[in-house]
Structure formats: structure tokens, C-alpha cells
XYZ file of C-alpha atoms in Angstrom:
377
model
C 124.951 116.987 138.076
C 121.898 116.443 135.694
C 119.209 113.459 136.731
C 119.691 112.482 132.716
C 116.990 109.547 133.708
C 114.186 112.007 134.462
C 114.814 113.219 130.763
C 114.785 109.811 129.065
C 111.801 108.654 131.327
C 109.829 111.612 130.172
C 111.187 111.173 125.961
C 109.114 107.775 126.467
C 106.059 109.581 127.472
C 106.242 112.101 124.914
C 106.719 109.132 122.189
C 103.848 107.439 123.107
C 101.631 109.940 122.022
C 102.458 108.312 118.576
C 100.853 105.503 119.060
C 99.133 104.091 115.705
C 100.041 106.845 113.936
C 103.402 106.765 113.777
C 104.203 103.522 111.991
C 105.930 101.630 110.593
C 108.293 104.505 111.901
C 109.214 104.403 115.425
C 108.287 105.804 118.576
C 110.069 108.806 119.647
C 110.642 111.359 122.095
C 112.847 114.449 122.323
C 113.995 117.222 124.771
C 116.517 119.601 124.480
C 117.844 121.294 127.689
C 119.928 123.394 129.589
C 120.757 121.407 133.220
C 117.406 121.168 134.338
C 115.824 123.443 132.669
C 113.493 122.209 128.841
C 113.680 124.664 126.721
C 112.110 122.513 123.822
C 110.356 119.585 123.388
C 108.527 116.905 121.178
C 107.533 113.926 119.506
C 106.875 111.867 116.288
C 103.562 113.132 115.852
C 102.315 110.936 112.400
C 103.849 109.270 109.597
C 105.402 111.627 106.785
C 105.665 114.440 109.888
C 109.062 116.149 111.471
C 110.942 113.946 113.946
C 110.812 114.652 117.243
C 114.434 115.732 117.313
C 113.055 118.606 114.587
C 110.151 119.300 116.587
C 112.279 120.043 119.790
C 114.599 121.899 118.115
C 111.692 124.241 116.722
C 110.884 124.618 120.062
C 113.664 125.838 121.183
C 115.009 127.671 118.333
C 118.632 129.768 119.161
C 117.863 128.348 122.422
C 119.309 125.175 121.453
C 122.459 126.568 120.938
C 125.479 124.407 124.135
C 121.967 122.665 125.206
C 121.828 118.717 125.480
C 119.353 116.734 123.400
C 117.669 113.901 124.933
C 115.775 111.415 122.679
C 114.969 107.755 123.144
C 116.604 106.202 119.604
C 119.407 107.162 117.524
C 118.790 110.402 115.451
C 118.368 109.609 111.496
C 121.209 110.469 109.030
C 119.274 110.015 106.104
C 116.769 111.349 103.527
C 113.643 109.793 103.874
C 109.915 110.729 104.107
C 112.030 114.059 105.590
C 115.089 115.399 106.561
C 118.112 113.931 108.368
C 117.771 114.544 112.229
C 121.713 114.869 112.335
C 122.060 118.065 110.055
C 119.363 119.962 111.964
C 121.339 118.746 115.114
C 124.668 119.934 113.750
C 123.634 123.349 112.548
C 121.533 123.931 115.894
C 124.492 124.250 117.931
C 123.703 121.042 120.406
C 126.778 120.496 121.970
C 125.987 117.183 123.769
C 123.589 114.168 122.692
C 122.047 111.080 125.503
C 120.172 109.097 123.572
C 118.746 105.374 124.812
C 119.590 102.779 121.915
C 121.487 102.572 118.390
C 119.129 102.941 115.460
C 119.095 98.990 113.970
C 118.394 100.679 110.840
C 121.066 99.330 108.387
C 120.569 103.270 106.908
C 121.465 104.385 110.598
C 122.965 101.388 113.108
C 125.523 103.715 114.846
C 126.503 106.035 111.561
C 124.041 109.457 112.944
C 125.573 109.056 116.599
C 129.475 108.952 114.382
C 127.781 111.920 112.453
C 127.481 113.887 115.767
C 130.412 112.911 116.939
C 132.625 114.025 113.693
C 131.109 117.332 114.413
C 132.207 118.496 118.096
C 128.943 116.988 119.545
C 129.868 114.665 122.732
C 127.169 111.754 122.316
C 126.080 109.131 125.197
C 124.194 106.067 124.449
C 123.174 102.924 125.618
C 120.610 103.721 128.848
C 117.282 102.010 129.054
C 118.233 99.984 126.657
C 116.062 96.953 127.412
C 113.030 99.342 128.214
C 113.757 101.332 124.896
C 113.917 98.155 122.390
C 110.543 97.018 124.300
C 109.283 99.788 123.377
C 109.686 100.092 119.577
C 109.153 95.972 119.365
C 107.331 97.302 116.411
C 109.594 99.216 114.295
C 112.673 97.050 115.378
C 110.431 93.401 114.634
C 109.959 95.579 110.925
C 113.774 96.033 110.160
C 114.908 92.991 111.451
C 112.467 90.357 109.998
C 111.550 92.660 107.287
C 107.801 92.400 107.948
C 105.066 93.517 110.483
C 105.080 93.014 113.564
C 101.591 89.990 113.545
C 99.503 89.962 116.765
C 97.175 87.075 116.327
C 93.788 87.872 118.140
C 90.553 85.680 119.372
C 87.698 85.804 121.163
C 86.982 82.261 122.740
C 84.302 80.567 125.364
C 86.079 79.007 128.412
C 85.853 75.834 126.758
C 87.935 77.171 123.901
C 85.418 77.644 121.496
C 85.279 80.387 119.103
C 82.126 79.469 117.085
C 79.198 77.107 117.120
C 79.130 74.102 114.415
C 77.206 76.781 112.306
C 80.319 79.622 112.921
C 78.286 81.776 114.888
C 80.560 83.755 116.963
C 78.085 86.855 118.224
C 78.907 87.453 120.881
C 80.915 85.684 122.555
C 82.745 88.521 125.243
C 80.875 91.391 126.489
C 80.181 95.227 124.736
C 82.964 96.170 127.141
C 85.357 93.906 125.672
C 84.759 94.533 122.083
C 84.777 98.391 122.840
C 88.312 97.730 124.751
C 89.265 95.945 121.679
C 88.305 99.139 119.168
C 89.733 101.192 120.757
C 93.188 99.233 120.272
C 92.250 98.657 116.767
C 93.821 102.615 116.753
C 97.258 101.537 117.713
C 97.093 99.332 114.692
C 98.003 99.808 110.734
C 95.459 96.732 109.646
C 93.447 93.962 110.936
C 93.770 91.407 108.328
C 91.280 88.323 108.305
C 89.743 85.722 106.020
C 86.999 85.963 103.111
C 85.155 83.662 105.277
C 84.635 86.395 107.703
C 83.774 88.445 105.750
C 80.778 86.175 104.303
C 79.698 84.975 107.407
C 80.506 87.693 110.136
C 79.791 90.693 107.884
C 82.022 92.614 110.137
C 82.978 96.654 110.273
C 86.168 96.289 112.299
C 86.655 100.201 112.291
C 88.369 101.470 115.856
C 87.578 104.203 118.170
C 89.333 106.846 118.305
C 91.225 107.903 122.034
C 90.345 111.645 122.665
C 93.757 112.952 122.636
C 94.280 112.343 119.131
C 90.934 113.292 117.908
C 91.529 116.669 120.093
C 94.684 117.641 118.156
C 93.771 116.779 114.649
C 96.095 114.378 113.807
C 93.482 111.690 113.408
C 93.248 112.748 109.730
C 96.664 111.453 109.455
C 95.525 108.361 110.769
C 96.521 105.340 108.402
C 94.177 102.132 108.463
C 94.028 99.124 106.311
C 91.245 96.764 106.149
C 92.945 93.729 104.833
C 91.087 90.399 103.443
C 92.171 87.289 102.181
C 89.849 86.952 99.114
C 91.696 84.596 96.454
C 88.800 85.112 94.097
C 86.849 87.938 94.733
C 84.237 87.224 96.587
C 83.877 90.264 98.636
C 80.274 91.844 98.203
C 80.426 95.572 97.439
C 77.956 96.016 99.835
C 79.500 94.507 102.850
C 79.731 96.871 105.891
C 83.937 96.825 105.546
C 83.307 99.588 103.177
C 80.964 101.935 104.954
C 83.793 103.467 106.647
C 85.365 105.442 103.541
C 88.143 106.824 105.340
C 89.818 103.435 105.901
C 91.107 101.174 103.082
C 90.069 97.836 102.197
C 92.403 96.211 100.731
C 92.084 92.562 99.161
C 94.413 90.384 98.566
C 93.575 88.491 95.241
C 95.512 85.604 93.613
C 97.921 86.681 91.462
C 96.597 84.853 88.819
C 93.042 86.912 89.142
C 91.079 88.242 85.795
C 91.598 91.723 85.713
C 86.927 91.827 85.232
C 87.077 90.785 88.512
C 89.034 93.099 89.974
C 87.309 96.302 87.535
C 84.019 95.713 89.724
C 85.559 97.321 93.349
C 86.900 100.296 91.990
C 83.562 101.831 92.178
C 84.469 101.793 96.021
C 86.912 104.964 96.479
C 88.628 103.473 99.570
C 89.684 100.173 97.433
C 92.929 98.977 97.184
C 94.572 95.576 96.364
C 97.458 93.530 96.295
C 98.352 90.742 94.442
C 99.988 87.393 95.385
C 100.858 83.926 94.856
C 97.937 81.607 95.688
C 98.428 77.903 95.569
C 96.141 74.610 96.998
C 93.902 77.288 99.182
C 96.432 78.934 100.363
C 98.455 82.550 99.979
C 102.537 82.720 100.092
C 102.203 84.303 103.644
C 105.721 85.889 103.701
C 105.958 87.479 100.286
C 102.216 89.183 101.712
C 103.841 90.464 104.762
C 106.614 91.579 102.575
C 104.320 93.073 100.347
C 102.220 94.791 102.690
C 105.429 96.655 104.701
C 107.475 97.297 101.357
C 104.351 98.442 98.979
C 101.609 100.031 102.126
C 104.068 100.831 104.834
C 102.204 98.562 107.077
C 104.308 97.822 110.156
C 101.740 96.636 112.302
C 98.647 93.777 111.776
C 95.747 92.465 114.226
C 95.109 88.808 112.640
C 91.367 88.622 113.837
C 90.857 85.428 111.865
C 88.795 83.413 111.524
C 90.034 80.094 112.007
C 91.741 78.797 108.531
C 93.475 82.440 108.708
C 95.005 82.282 112.271
C 95.805 78.945 111.979
C 97.698 79.340 108.182
C 99.969 82.424 110.617
C 100.233 79.942 113.178
C 101.543 76.932 111.511
C 104.339 79.143 109.623
C 105.012 80.508 112.774
C 104.376 84.042 111.469
C 103.229 86.165 114.472
C 105.006 87.694 117.732
C 102.078 87.922 119.997
C 98.917 86.797 121.038
C 95.296 88.148 122.251
C 93.028 85.484 123.621
C 89.729 87.185 125.078
C 88.375 84.658 126.851
C 84.386 85.207 127.205
C 82.258 83.939 130.273
C 80.261 81.615 128.346
C 80.303 77.192 128.430
C 79.287 76.297 124.711
C 80.365 72.751 124.559
C 79.715 70.260 121.447
C 82.402 68.007 119.722
C 81.809 70.080 116.308
C 81.704 73.490 117.593
C 84.980 75.232 116.154
C 88.221 75.653 118.149
C 90.868 78.743 117.629
C 93.356 76.682 115.652
C 93.166 73.648 113.286
C 95.496 71.654 111.016
C 96.785 68.188 112.384
C 97.826 67.846 115.656
C 101.280 66.400 115.758
C 103.117 68.044 118.405
C 104.186 66.633 121.801
C 102.887 69.137 124.640
C 105.858 68.394 126.713
C 107.789 69.026 124.044
C 106.717 70.934 121.068
C 104.293 73.137 122.608
C 104.712 76.756 122.412
C 104.857 78.559 125.858
C 103.489 81.959 126.375
C 106.419 84.680 127.650
C 105.733 87.892 129.192
C 102.018 87.307 130.186
C 99.507 90.028 131.585
C 95.819 89.101 132.170
C 93.608 91.526 132.376
C 90.196 91.729 133.438
C 87.278 93.310 131.627
C 83.974 92.615 133.392
C 83.585 88.784 133.349
C 85.624 88.809 130.685
C 89.735 88.132 130.427
C 92.262 89.002 127.809
C 95.658 86.693 128.191
C 98.518 88.681 126.502
C 102.056 87.099 125.943
C 104.449 86.662 123.099
C 106.857 83.715 121.589
C 110.355 84.819 121.520
C 111.659 81.577 120.156
C 109.382 81.439 116.825
C 111.316 82.075 113.663
């Protein structure tokens, strides 16, 4: 009997190569085999490029007839950036499809499997379901919550401070920890900060691409936004944020802002913007996130601060995960800045949020704590 598990596990490994490039599409890998012999394999390489099933079929060619297709997610059955995969699978003569989970997209959600079965293809699914859902949790969040997957990131001292009383925060962590973050940024569609971070820290917010993607030249397909919450248009034209013209600088303006304030930024070739309702010093974050997903195809965002911006996302429960870098420093001082602000009316025993799926990494003398919140809205 063919060991289907090893082929499905390999699908995950193939799919992982698309990290940072396919969002807001899912990570998908596909293998076509006859018995134990693989005759074609592929993965979704970048947003707008052929899906994994098509990549595998193109390699298998006529040998696909009578073969089995292994895939970690249900094949699509609708037109999007590319044609439906089900049509190509049916035409290829594939006799069986073995998959992990249904695609939660309402345009698919079992219809892909149904279409294959109606055309005489045997379908089996429901393997490694927990792993498959975890693997594509970003995509599933996009579909089910209709917003990007949000990670709140900050760097703090051992005593919980993110900056001195003057707002200075350079540098809490080591250079190695900062390089780690830059490499991880590649996996995101957008990095979001408030205007104060731009004015005080003047960051670049760039990423470092890993060697695999650079060698494959797929790096040119990378979509990357530096998102600034800047209601009144205070972002300086000479800021470091603009220097990498391969990355879009997306400014979020108050919807009441005058056109002359927007016009001054149009000299920048990487400028983009959206307008969002803004009142009492706050944006409507739910509307903002919906626009970022639907209008800009931004599926994964890291919110990097500062304190006010982190607090807004935290208090509105608009996040899925936290990354807390803890530098080997103690700052002290009542006026030093903590991670979150707002009114503290939480009972630590009953209402405080608890992290689940905790991981702890050591980077030289710094720690990185990652965790999820499953009980938020």
C-alpha cells in the first residue's frame, strides 16, 4: 500500500517555500505520483503565479493520467488571479486526489472536491487536519475574520520598558536579534507603525531576503508595504522609510484630509495611501484592516509600535499573536515607557489574557517569546 502520509508531509515542505510571497493566498504544495514514484511536484510560488497543482501537472505532463494527486488544501474551483485548478486536474486524467483539509473560502469549501467526484475522480481528505489548519492559519484568518492576520511585536527590557522617558529605544536588543527580525519581516505583507515611531526613530523597516528566494529570482514578486498611521500627513519626505523604492509606503490618512496634503507625497514613486474614518485621535481599526485586505491584498501584518499603536490594537482585541523580544537590560524609572497604555481595569486573576502555544527562543543574551490568543474576538 502506498504510504500517503509521507507524500502529504512533503507537500507541507514544498508549500513552505512560498512563505512571504503567496499571501493572501494559502501555502500549498502538490505531488503527483504513481505508486511510490513521483512524476511531478510543485508549490504556489508567489501571488498571481500558477497554483501548486498546476505546477505539478506541468511537470508530470501526459504521465499524470491514472496518477494520484496529493495536496495539503482542497483544489480551487473558481476563477481568481488564475484559472480553477479543478478543470486542469479533470483534463489531466488524474484518477485520485488525497488532501488534508477543505478550503474555508466560501467560493470553494467542498465544491472543489465535489466537482472532482462528479467527474469520476476518487477524493479522500481529512488527513493531518490540525497541522494543515495551523500551517495556513494566516489564510484561514483572512477568510473567516475578513481581516489580515495580526502579530503585535515589541522589544522590551527585563523590567518591561520599551523606551526611556524621552522616547529613545535604541537599542534594547542585540544586533543579532535585530537581524533575526529583519529576516522574519520577509514573511509579512506589511509592517505597521504609528507616526510617532517615524518621527522619533526614523526607521527603515526593511527586510532581509533569505538566500533561497534570492537564488530563485522570485524575490521580484515580493509585495511589501510599510504602513504608517498618519492622520494629518506628518511623515517627512526625507524619512528613511522612503529609501527602499521596492517597498510601498502606504500612509493611512484621516478621511477628511485635504487633497493638497496628499499631493506632496506623489513625488515618491513608492507612495500609496488609503483614507479611514478618524475621530478623537483614533482610526477605526476594523475598517482599516478590512480595506488593507480587500483593497491591497495584505494578508499578514506585523504591528511594530509604538506604545499608542500597540495599545489600540490590544484594547480592540485586533491581533492573533505576540512576539516579545526581551533584551538583557534593566532600565527602571517610573517615567520610562511601558509596552501598553490605556486604563488598567483588569482583574489579573479573571480577565488578564493568557498566552497559548508559547515558544521561547534565545538569541545571544536576548529572549523572544511568541504566543497566541485564541479567546479574543
